[in-house]
Amino acid sequence: METKENVNNSKSNFFKTKGIILLFILLIIIFIISSIFIFLSLYYKKQTSPKYQPSSKTTTAYSIEKIVSYSSAYGINKEETQARWNLDLSQYTDIAIYLNLQNDINSLFIDNIAFSNIEGNTFHLTSLPIEDFGKTPSNNIDIQPTERIDFSTSSPITLRYLNQNFKKDCVITDIETPLVFDGSLLKRGKVTLSSLKNTVSFTIHLIDTSGQEFSYPLEIPIPLENKETGENIYSGNYMEENFLTNAYFYY
């Protein structure tokens, strides 16, 4: 026969066991919530951190002073009749990056070249002789893809972004107005500026005379217009000059 004391002991053991189980479940829940919080924190930090962070150390010996960009367009006239022109359109932006070099350097190059617009395959970035800055490209440009571009050790370094033949067989029937091969082609070819939106990114590397390497990751939106002033590439060309502050190289 079960005594009252045995019944009380059974109840006590039951509640102790139940309490241990509940405590164990609570610990599991706390562990899961903590793990989720840590994972989300790391994910958010990764998403909001710079794409390229070579080091937390910077030097004032090397920096970027300003970036000058000149945007225009050109076309290849494939067919001309009394009723129309048939063009292959291209848009280009020449980029001059002015460096502040306090010490001598042995080499200068860029790599990690990428474009934000991943839908097209007509984008190129090439080196550009400074004397050709702002000049219309040749009609027959054969550009080979490259992962690295080397420069002389002087400033500025000049590049050409080219959206080559992005619109082929563009027919213009308004032949009474003379055809000018510059940014005005885009308006006459009914090309929207939003369709040309892009950002080119790359990393600038320089190596000083002691062999120390320095680098700086750069993103440059392709400038086509200024909405505040109303200026844009449709008028023929569009130019921007942007001064940078504290753009010191990492090491």
XYZ file of N, CA and C in Angstrom:
753
model
N 0.847 -1.196 0.000
C 0.000 0.000 0.000
C 0.889 1.256 0.000
N 0.570 2.177 -0.926
C 1.381 3.391 -1.054
C 1.027 4.382 0.039
N 2.038 4.777 0.784
C 1.805 5.698 1.886
C 1.765 7.132 1.391
N 1.337 8.006 2.268
C 1.265 9.429 1.937
C 2.649 9.990 1.666
N 3.637 9.457 2.414
C 5.013 9.926 2.222
C 5.531 9.540 0.855
N 5.190 8.289 0.416
C 5.625 7.840 -0.908
C 4.990 8.688 -2.018
N 3.713 9.010 -1.789
C 3.009 9.843 -2.769
C 3.668 11.209 -2.884
N 4.020 11.783 -1.738
C 4.667 13.104 -1.748
C 6.028 13.044 -2.425
N 6.775 11.915 -2.144
C 8.088 11.767 -2.785
C 7.945 11.631 -4.302
N 6.923 10.906 -4.728
C 6.693 10.728 -6.162
C 6.371 12.060 -6.829
N 5.512 12.832 -6.149
C 5.170 14.147 -6.699
C 6.401 15.047 -6.771
N 7.233 14.967 -5.710
C 8.431 15.799 -5.672
C 9.380 15.424 -6.793
N 9.562 14.087 -6.970
C 10.443 13.629 -8.043
C 9.894 14.026 -9.424
N 8.576 13.972 -9.558
C 7.939 14.328 -10.827
C 8.195 15.788 -11.171
N 7.983 16.644 -10.163
C 8.180 18.070 -10.414
C 9.651 18.413 -10.647
N 10.562 17.680 -9.932
C 11.994 17.897 -10.154
C 12.375 17.510 -11.580
N 11.869 16.348 -12.014
C 12.163 15.890 -13.378
C 11.596 16.857 -14.408
N 10.372 17.277 -14.145
C 9.732 18.224 -15.056
C 10.493 19.543 -15.105
N 10.960 19.975 -13.919
C 11.717 21.219 -13.869
C 13.029 21.121 -14.633
N 13.692 19.969 -14.513
C 14.958 19.770 -15.240
C 14.709 19.793 -16.740
N 13.629 19.126 -17.173
C 13.290 19.099 -18.598
C 12.992 20.503 -19.105
N 12.213 21.254 -18.330
C 11.885 22.621 -18.746
C 13.132 23.500 -18.808
N 14.038 23.310 -17.816
C 15.280 24.071 -17.815
C 16.129 23.728 -19.040
N 16.166 22.432 -19.372
C 16.925 21.975 -20.534
C 16.355 22.568 -21.827
N 15.034 22.569 -21.936
C 14.382 23.152 -23.112
C 14.665 24.646 -23.196
N 14.620 25.330 -22.037
C 14.887 26.763 -22.010
C 16.307 27.074 -22.460
N 17.263 26.243 -22.004
C 18.654 26.437 -22.420
C 18.825 26.241 -23.915
N 18.111 25.243 -24.469
C 18.173 25.014 -25.913
C 17.625 26.211 -26.677
N 16.514 26.759 -26.206
C 15.908 27.926 -26.853
C 16.856 29.120 -26.804
N 17.486 29.341 -25.631
C 18.432 30.446 -25.493
C 19.609 30.254 -26.444
N 20.092 29.007 -26.561
C 21.215 28.711 -27.455
C 20.838 28.989 -28.909
N 19.633 28.564 -29.296
C 19.187 28.780 -30.677
C 19.052 30.267 -30.984
N 18.432 31.013 -30.063
C 18.250 32.454 -30.263
C 19.598 33.157 -30.337
N 20.531 32.767 -29.468
C 21.864 33.380 -29.474
C 22.585 33.087 -30.783
N 22.468 31.848 -31.260
C 23.128 31.467 -32.513
C 22.565 32.267 -33.681
N 21.229 32.416 -33.701
C 20.597 33.198 -34.767
C 21.053 34.650 -34.712
N 21.142 35.212 -33.514
C 21.567 36.601 -33.358
C 22.998 36.792 -33.840
N 23.895 35.860 -33.473
C 25.290 35.951 -33.898
C 25.390 35.836 -35.413
N 24.632 34.892 -35.994
C 24.663 34.704 -37.447
C 24.187 35.951 -38.177
N 23.077 36.527 -37.708
C 22.540 37.722 -38.358
C 23.496 38.904 -38.214
N 24.155 39.007 -37.052
C 25.103 40.101 -36.839
C 26.282 39.996 -37.792
N 26.811 38.781 -37.948
C 27.925 38.564 -38.869
C 27.507 38.815 -40.304
N 26.282 38.374 -40.645
C 25.788 38.566 -42.016
C 25.613 40.040 -42.316
N 25.027 40.771 -41.367
C 24.809 42.203 -41.578
C 26.136 42.932 -41.694
N 27.107 42.545 -40.858
C 28.417 43.180 -40.901
C 29.091 42.933 -42.235
N 28.935 41.717 -42.765
C 29.532 41.372 -44.049
C 28.891 42.161 -45.170
N 27.549 42.334 -45.117
C 26.838 43.031 -46.178
C 27.123 44.518 -46.191
N 27.362 45.100 -45.020
C 27.545 46.547 -44.923
C 29.002 46.966 -44.908
N 29.912 46.023 -44.840
C 31.327 46.352 -44.843
C 31.791 46.625 -46.262
N 32.888 47.372 -46.451
C 33.395 47.627 -47.797
C 33.730 46.340 -48.514
N 33.591 46.365 -49.853
C 33.871 45.168 -50.635
C 35.337 44.770 -50.523
N 36.191 45.759 -50.332
C 37.612 45.458 -50.279
C 38.242 46.290 -49.187
N 38.788 45.657 -48.195
C 39.407 46.360 -47.090
C 40.782 45.752 -46.832
N 41.804 46.213 -47.563
C 43.105 45.583 -47.471
C 43.742 45.664 -46.095
N 43.509 46.751 -45.382
C 44.127 46.915 -44.073
C 43.451 48.079 -43.368
N 43.618 48.131 -42.051
C 43.074 49.257 -41.306
C 44.072 50.404 -41.230
N 45.277 50.195 -41.753
C 46.305 51.222 -41.692
C 46.332 52.025 -42.992
N 46.497 53.327 -42.854
C 46.606 54.197 -44.029
C 47.866 55.034 -43.923
N 48.248 55.607 -45.053
C 49.419 56.485 -45.090
C 49.039 57.805 -45.743
N 49.598 58.879 -45.241
C 49.345 60.190 -45.845
C 50.320 60.476 -46.983
N 51.253 59.541 -47.221
C 52.242 59.738 -48.281
C 51.621 59.577 -49.661
N 50.538 58.797 -49.754
C 49.901 58.539 -51.041
C 48.384 58.684 -50.886
N 47.786 59.448 -51.769
C 46.341 59.663 -51.704
C 45.814 60.036 -53.086
N 44.493 60.048 -53.204
C 43.833 60.485 -54.437
C 43.287 61.880 -54.217
N 43.669 62.809 -55.083
C 43.236 64.201 -54.934
C 41.881 64.447 -55.586
N 41.750 64.041 -56.847
C 40.495 64.291 -57.549
C 40.352 63.331 -58.728
N 39.116 63.253 -59.232
C 38.800 62.427 -60.398
C 38.053 63.295 -61.403
N 38.554 63.348 -62.604
C 37.907 64.100 -63.681
C 37.351 63.098 -64.688
N 36.065 63.244 -65.021
C 35.409 62.323 -65.953
C 34.793 63.111 -67.112
N 34.996 62.593 -68.320
C 34.459 63.219 -69.531
C 33.671 62.168 -70.296
N 32.372 62.409 -70.471
C 31.494 61.432 -71.125
C 30.978 61.959 -72.454
N 30.987 61.088 -73.443
C 30.434 61.417 -74.744
C 30.024 60.115 -75.431
N 29.801 60.185 -76.739
C 29.371 59.001 -77.479
C 29.839 59.121 -78.924
N 29.751 58.039 -79.651
C 30.069 58.053 -81.081
C 29.320 56.908 -81.748
N 29.345 56.894 -83.049
C 28.652 55.849 -83.788
C 29.388 55.487 -85.054
N 29.148 54.296 -85.520
C 29.681 53.830 -86.797
C 28.535 53.819 -87.795
N 28.681 54.591 -88.859
C 27.634 54.694 -89.864
C 27.745 53.516 -90.828
N 26.829 52.573 -90.699
C 26.869 51.362 -91.519
C 26.156 51.535 -92.855
N 25.209 52.454 -92.876
C 24.421 52.645 -94.095
C 23.874 54.063 -94.132
N 24.000 54.701 -95.263
C 23.465 56.049 -95.424
C 22.721 56.129 -96.751
N 21.454 56.440 -96.672
C 20.635 56.600 -97.867
C 19.981 57.968 -97.822
N 19.122 58.236 -98.783
C 18.413 59.516 -98.815
C 17.332 59.588 -97.748
N 17.036 58.458 -97.105
C 15.930 58.449 -96.160
C 16.357 58.186 -94.720
N 17.573 57.668 -94.524
C 17.931 57.300 -93.154
C 19.439 57.067 -93.014
N 19.854 57.034 -91.706
C 21.184 56.564 -91.335
C 21.018 55.293 -90.509
N 21.968 54.398 -90.603
C 21.973 53.167 -89.819
C 23.288 53.115 -89.036
N 23.194 53.227 -87.708
C 24.376 53.389 -86.868
C 24.507 52.273 -85.837
N 25.757 51.984 -85.467
C 26.062 51.219 -84.260
C 26.567 52.228 -83.237
N 25.855 52.352 -82.107
C 26.161 53.387 -81.118
C 27.049 52.857 -79.992
N 27.960 53.708 -79.525
C 28.828 53.409 -78.385
C 28.901 54.637 -77.480
N 29.049 54.405 -76.204
C 29.194 55.494 -75.243
C 30.520 55.307 -74.498
N 31.241 56.399 -74.261
C 32.518 56.285 -73.557
C 32.652 57.380 -72.504
N 33.440 57.063 -71.479
C 33.771 58.023 -70.434
C 35.270 57.933 -70.164
N 35.972 59.037 -70.368
C 37.396 59.099 -70.064
C 37.573 59.546 -68.614
N 38.450 58.857 -67.896
C 38.626 59.070 -66.455
C 40.082 59.415 -66.169
N 40.312 60.546 -65.525
C 41.650 60.940 -65.088
C 41.673 60.962 -63.562
N 42.566 60.168 -62.980
C 42.673 60.060 -61.529
C 43.980 60.730 -61.107
N 43.856 61.819 -60.369
C 45.022 62.592 -59.941
C 45.492 62.100 -58.571
N 46.748 61.691 -58.519
C 47.323 61.126 -57.299
C 48.247 62.127 -56.627
N 48.262 62.087 -55.314
C 49.220 62.865 -54.526
C 50.310 61.898 -54.075
N 51.473 61.962 -54.723
C 52.579 61.047 -54.444
C 53.700 61.807 -53.746
N 53.786 61.627 -52.428
C 54.811 62.322 -51.654
C 56.184 61.675 -51.810
N 56.199 60.379 -52.097
C 57.460 59.651 -52.273
C 57.499 59.015 -53.655
N 58.673 58.653 -54.093
C 58.829 57.990 -55.391
C 58.248 56.577 -55.330
N 57.736 56.107 -56.465
C 57.218 54.747 -56.556
C 57.841 54.040 -57.756
N 57.844 52.714 -57.657
C 58.438 51.900 -58.722
C 57.409 51.377 -59.715
N 56.195 51.129 -59.254
C 55.176 50.568 -60.150
C 53.790 51.014 -59.720
N 52.873 51.001 -60.697
C 51.504 51.468 -60.487
C 50.584 50.679 -61.407
N 49.544 50.061 -60.842
C 48.627 49.269 -61.662
C 47.267 49.164 -60.985
N 46.262 48.713 -61.747
C 44.934 48.447 -61.198
C 44.536 47.017 -61.525
N 43.693 46.441 -60.665
C 43.115 45.123 -60.921
C 41.743 45.064 -60.262
N 41.175 43.875 -60.145
C 39.810 43.698 -59.594
C 38.787 44.553 -60.349
N 38.924 44.616 -61.655
C 38.038 45.444 -62.480
C 36.655 44.794 -62.572
N 35.616 45.568 -62.304
C 34.253 45.039 -62.350
C 33.289 46.162 -62.705
N 32.089 45.758 -63.150
C 31.036 46.707 -63.513
C 29.760 46.335 -62.764
N 29.036 47.343 -62.285
C 27.810 47.078 -61.531
C 26.707 46.536 -62.420
N 26.685 46.948 -63.687
C 25.685 46.456 -64.640
C 26.165 45.114 -65.184
N 25.517 44.043 -64.757
C 25.963 42.705 -65.154
C 25.123 42.142 -66.294
N 24.206 42.956 -66.817
C 23.323 42.461 -67.871
C 23.965 42.519 -69.252
N 24.888 43.437 -69.446
C 25.485 43.591 -70.762
C 26.859 42.964 -70.859
N 27.330 42.780 -72.069
C 28.680 42.260 -72.291
C 29.473 43.194 -73.206
N 29.086 44.460 -73.207
C 29.730 45.447 -74.089
C 30.635 46.396 -73.319
N 30.864 46.127 -72.033
C 31.629 47.055 -71.190
C 33.114 46.717 -71.203
N 33.934 47.776 -71.289
C 35.391 47.606 -71.288
C 36.024 48.733 -70.485
N 37.176 48.446 -69.922
C 38.001 49.473 -69.279
C 39.418 49.296 -69.784
N 39.971 50.341 -70.366
C 41.303 50.263 -70.958
C 42.146 51.450 -70.508
N 43.456 51.317 -70.659
C 44.337 52.462 -70.421
C 44.179 53.458 -71.561
N 44.490 54.707 -71.279
C 44.297 55.768 -72.276
C 45.463 56.750 -72.202
N 46.158 56.977 -73.313
C 47.195 58.023 -73.308
C 46.567 59.372 -72.961
N 47.219 60.134 -72.129
C 46.627 61.382 -71.661
C 46.350 62.347 -72.808
N 47.124 62.254 -73.882
C 46.890 63.138 -75.025
C 45.607 62.782 -75.779
N 45.049 61.584 -75.525
C 43.805 61.175 -76.178
C 42.580 61.400 -75.297
N 42.791 62.006 -74.123
C 41.674 62.240 -73.208
C 40.643 63.157 -73.873
N 39.400 62.699 -73.923
C 38.322 63.494 -74.503
C 38.208 63.406 -76.005
N 39.073 62.644 -76.645
C 38.998 62.497 -78.092
C 38.138 61.292 -78.473
N 37.389 61.437 -79.559
C 36.513 60.357 -80.005
C 37.333 59.118 -80.362
N 36.925 57.938 -79.868
C 37.664 56.709 -80.187
C 37.649 56.405 -81.673
N 38.577 55.556 -82.070
C 38.610 55.098 -83.448
C 37.389 54.239 -83.731
N 36.940 54.243 -84.973
C 35.759 53.454 -85.331
C 35.980 51.957 -85.182
N 37.202 51.520 -85.413
C 37.494 50.089 -85.395
C 38.401 49.765 -84.213
N 37.788 49.567 -83.049
C 38.539 49.277 -81.834
C 38.388 47.803 -81.492
N 39.513 47.103 -81.436
C 39.502 45.700 -81.035
C 40.063 45.627 -79.619
N 39.184 45.455 -78.646
C 39.581 45.475 -77.244
C 39.646 44.054 -76.701
N 40.780 43.706 -76.105
C 40.955 42.398 -75.491
C 40.718 42.519 -73.984
N 39.922 41.613 -73.404
C 39.680 41.653 -71.957
C 40.997 41.563 -71.182
N 41.082 42.299 -70.084
C 42.279 42.283 -69.263
C 41.910 42.309 -67.791
N 42.710 41.669 -66.963
C 42.470 41.652 -65.525
C 43.331 42.669 -64.784
N 44.329 43.206 -65.482
C 45.249 44.158 -64.857
C 45.704 45.170 -65.901
N 45.804 46.438 -65.456
C 46.286 47.508 -66.328
C 47.451 48.198 -65.625
N 48.600 48.255 -66.280
C 49.788 48.912 -65.725
C 49.917 50.329 -66.282
N 50.490 51.205 -65.451
C 50.673 52.608 -65.833
C 52.114 53.029 -65.574
N 52.458 54.181 -66.126
C 53.715 54.810 -65.725
C 53.526 55.340 -64.309
N 54.589 55.742 -63.683
C 54.503 56.144 -62.271
C 54.212 57.627 -62.086
N 53.619 58.248 -63.079
C 53.282 59.666 -62.978
C 51.788 59.840 -62.752
N 51.395 61.050 -62.437
C 49.992 61.391 -62.204
C 49.570 62.457 -63.212
N 48.347 62.414 -63.776
C 47.285 61.466 -63.426
C 47.406 60.146 -64.203
N 46.653 59.146 -63.729
C 46.487 57.946 -64.533
C 45.160 58.093 -65.279
N 45.160 57.715 -66.550
C 43.985 57.942 -67.397
C 43.458 56.615 -67.938
N 42.128 56.506 -67.907
C 41.430 55.294 -68.329
C 40.284 55.663 -69.258
N 39.859 54.691 -70.036
C 38.660 54.880 -70.862
C 37.674 53.754 -70.567
N 36.484 54.147 -70.082
C 35.356 53.226 -69.964
C 34.614 53.276 -71.287
N 34.345 52.106 -71.860
C 33.684 52.049 -73.163
C 32.531 51.053 -73.137
N 31.350 51.565 -73.450
C 30.172 50.710 -73.656
C 30.034 50.576 -75.169
N 30.695 49.561 -75.690
C 30.928 49.462 -77.131
C 29.771 48.781 -77.870
N 29.275 49.480 -78.898
C 28.201 48.940 -79.746
C 27.020 48.415 -78.934
N 26.610 49.201 -77.929
C 25.517 48.752 -77.072
C 24.173 48.770 -77.808
N 24.076 49.579 -78.888
C 22.854 49.598 -79.692
C 23.245 49.512 -81.160
N 23.030 48.350 -81.733
C 23.375 48.134 -83.134
C 22.171 48.398 -84.032
N 22.466 48.790 -85.267
C 21.421 49.047 -86.268
C 20.402 50.055 -85.766
N 20.909 51.152 -85.221
C 20.041 52.239 -84.769
C 19.708 53.117 -85.978
N 18.460 53.144 -86.347
C 18.029 53.859 -87.542
C 17.580 55.271 -87.169
N 18.152 56.273 -87.834
C 17.774 57.675 -87.648
C 17.236 58.196 -88.977
N 16.004 58.586 -88.951
C 15.348 59.025 -90.185
C 15.350 60.537 -90.363
N 15.673 61.269 -89.291
C 15.721 62.726 -89.368
C 17.059 63.138 -89.988
N 17.176 63.011 -91.291
C 18.457 63.257 -91.962
C 18.616 64.706 -92.418
N 17.593 65.525 -92.200
C 17.714 66.929 -92.583
C 18.646 67.678 -91.642
N 18.704 67.219 -90.382
C 19.628 67.817 -89.419
C 20.966 67.104 -89.515
N 22.071 67.842 -89.646
C 23.385 67.205 -89.765
C 23.663 66.264 -88.591
N 24.352 65.174 -88.875
C 24.672 64.175 -87.864
C 26.011 64.515 -87.221
N 26.008 64.746 -85.912
C 27.229 65.054 -85.173
C 27.586 63.829 -84.323
N 28.814 63.357 -84.450
C 29.210 62.130 -83.764
C 29.740 62.439 -82.367
N 28.787 62.728 -81.474
C 29.092 62.944 -80.066
C 27.883 62.499 -79.252
N 27.744 63.002 -78.035
C 26.665 62.556 -77.170
C 25.277 62.842 -77.695
N 25.155 63.773 -78.651
C 23.844 64.076 -79.213
C 23.277 62.901 -79.996
N 24.146 61.968 -80.397
C 23.663 60.761 -81.081
C 22.710 59.962 -80.195
N 22.968 59.995 -78.899
C 22.138 59.221 -77.965
C 20.698 59.733 -77.967
N 20.553 61.052 -77.995
C 19.205 61.628 -78.023
C 18.513 61.323 -79.335
N 19.243 61.453 -80.429
C 18.641 61.205 -81.743
C 18.353 59.717 -81.952
N 19.121 58.883 -81.260
C 18.874 57.440 -81.340
C 17.891 56.950 -80.300
N 17.274 57.915 -79.561
C 16.258 57.593 -78.535
C 16.798 56.636 -77.473
N 18.028 56.913 -77.037
C 18.656 56.136 -75.969
C 18.444 56.869 -74.646
N 17.846 56.215 -73.672
C 17.615 56.832 -72.369
C 18.897 56.777 -71.543
N 19.107 57.798 -70.732
C 20.294 57.829 -69.887
C 20.253 56.738 -68.826
N 19.062 56.403 -68.376
C 18.941 55.350 -67.358
C 19.438 54.001 -67.878
N 19.292 53.762 -69.168
C 19.740 52.491 -69.742
C 21.263 52.407 -69.809
N 21.943 53.544 -69.689
C 23.408 53.571 -69.744
C 24.045 53.625 -68.357
N 23.214 53.582 -67.324
C 23.728 53.694 -65.963
C 24.672 52.544 -65.641
N 25.818 52.886 -65.041
C 26.796 51.864 -64.694
C 27.792 52.447 -63.698
N 28.484 51.564 -62.991
C 29.561 51.949 -62.091
C 30.731 51.019 -62.331
N 31.902 51.590 -62.517
C 33.104 50.780 -62.695
C 33.890 50.799 -61.386
N 34.384 49.645 -60.968
C 35.159 49.544 -59.736
C 36.473 48.822 -60.013
N 37.484 49.184 -59.264
C 38.787 48.542 -59.383
C 39.625 48.935 -58.171
N 40.780 48.305 -58.044
C 41.702 48.602 -56.952
C 42.993 49.163 -57.538
N 43.413 50.315 -57.030
C 44.670 50.911 -57.447
C 45.784 50.395 -56.529
N 46.861 49.917 -57.123
C 48.023 49.450 -56.368
C 49.231 50.288 -56.748
N 50.060 50.605 -55.760
C 51.355 51.215 -56.045
C 52.401 50.596 -55.121
N 53.607 50.500 -55.629
C 54.721 49.919 -54.873
C 55.840 50.949 -54.818
N 56.270 51.260 -53.597
C 57.301 52.287 -53.459
C 58.690 51.703 -53.701
N 59.702 52.531 -53.544
C 61.071 52.114 -53.865
C 61.629 51.079 -52.894
N 60.985 50.941 -51.725
C 61.440 49.937 -50.761
C 60.743 48.591 -50.952
N 59.776 48.541 -51.895
C 59.045 47.307 -52.131
C 57.735 47.210 -51.374
N 57.385 48.228 -50.596
C 56.129 48.238 -49.847
C 54.966 48.515 -50.796
N 53.915 47.710 -50.671
C 52.741 47.883 -51.536
C 51.636 48.627 -50.803
N 50.982 49.520 -51.523
C 49.846 50.282 -51.017
C 48.694 50.120 -52.008
N 47.463 50.221 -51.520
C 46.318 50.025 -52.414
C 45.130 50.865 -51.969
N 44.231 51.078 -52.923
C 43.010 51.830 -52.630
C 41.885 51.330 -53.527
N 40.761 50.852 -52.942
C 39.613 50.421 -53.745
C 38.772 51.623 -54.161
N 38.376 51.648 -55.428
C 37.686 52.814 -55.961
C 36.455 52.399 -56.746
N 35.366 53.125 -56.562
C 34.147 52.948 -57.351
C 33.805 54.280 -58.013
N 33.590 54.255 -59.327
C 33.310 55.486 -60.064
C 32.017 55.325 -60.854
N 30.941 55.970 -60.446
C 29.713 55.959 -61.259
C 29.972 56.682 -62.584
N 29.473 56.110 -63.667
C 29.650 56.734 -64.976
C 28.753 57.973 -65.044
N 29.340 59.180 -65.138
C 28.539 60.406 -65.091
C 27.958 60.756 -66.464
N 26.653 60.955 -66.489
C 25.967 61.278 -67.738
C 25.148 62.557 -67.650
N 24.856 62.997 -66.421
C 24.003 64.178 -66.282
C 24.146 64.788 -64.901
N 23.726 66.041 -64.792
C 23.594 66.733 -63.519
C 22.153 67.228 -63.441
N 21.355 66.571 -62.623
C 19.930 66.891 -62.564
C 19.675 68.275 -61.981
N 20.610 68.773 -61.174
C 20.420 70.092 -60.572
C 20.616 71.206 -61.597
N 21.609 71.060 -62.460
C 21.889 72.110 -63.452
C 21.217 71.849 -64.791
N 20.773 70.607 -65.000
C 20.153 70.255 -66.272
C 21.141 69.867 -67.354
N 22.443 69.895 -67.043
C 23.450 69.499 -68.022
C 23.437 67.981 -68.208
N 23.663 67.535 -69.441
C 23.733 66.098 -69.684
C 24.480 65.813 -70.982
N 24.696 64.556 -71.223
C 25.487 64.113 -72.369
C 24.778 64.359 -73.700
N 23.457 64.568 -73.667
C 22.706 64.816 -74.895
C 23.196 66.066 -75.634
N 23.781 66.997 -74.890
C 24.245 68.241 -75.516
C 25.536 68.032 -76.307
N 26.112 66.859 -76.225
C 27.354 66.551 -76.933
C 28.347 65.844 -76.036
N 28.541 66.398 -74.824
C 29.416 65.761 -73.842
C 29.046 66.265 -72.460
N 29.544 65.565 -71.465
C 29.284 65.961 -70.079
C 30.543 65.686 -69.266
N 30.954 66.669 -68.452
C 32.209 66.557 -67.705
C 31.975 66.827 -66.225
N 32.647 66.046 -65.386
C 32.565 66.224 -63.936
C 33.967 66.229 -63.339
N 34.136 67.026 -62.277
C 35.390 67.059 -61.526
C 35.046 66.876 -60.053
N 35.521 65.798 -59.455
C 35.208 65.474 -58.069
C 36.486 65.434 -57.234
N 36.520 66.248 -56.188
C 37.660 66.264 -55.277
C 37.390 65.298 -54.123
N 38.407 64.530 -53.756
C 38.283 63.551 -52.693
C 39.022 64.044 -51.449
N 38.488 63.718 -50.288
C 39.149 64.053 -49.029
C 39.457 62.779 -48.267
N 40.614 62.736 -47.663
C 41.045 61.580 -46.859
C 41.051 60.284 -47.660
N 41.331 60.370 -48.952
C 41.404 59.164 -49.790
C 42.830 58.637 -49.751
N 43.259 58.197 -48.552
C 44.625 57.733 -48.347
C 44.736 56.243 -48.681
N 45.880 55.873 -49.199
C 46.114 54.478 -49.559
C 46.302 53.614 -48.306
N 45.886 52.355 -48.424
C 46.055 51.366 -47.352
C 47.354 50.589 -47.536
N 47.852 50.068 -46.434
C 49.014 49.169 -46.511
C 48.907 48.087 -45.438
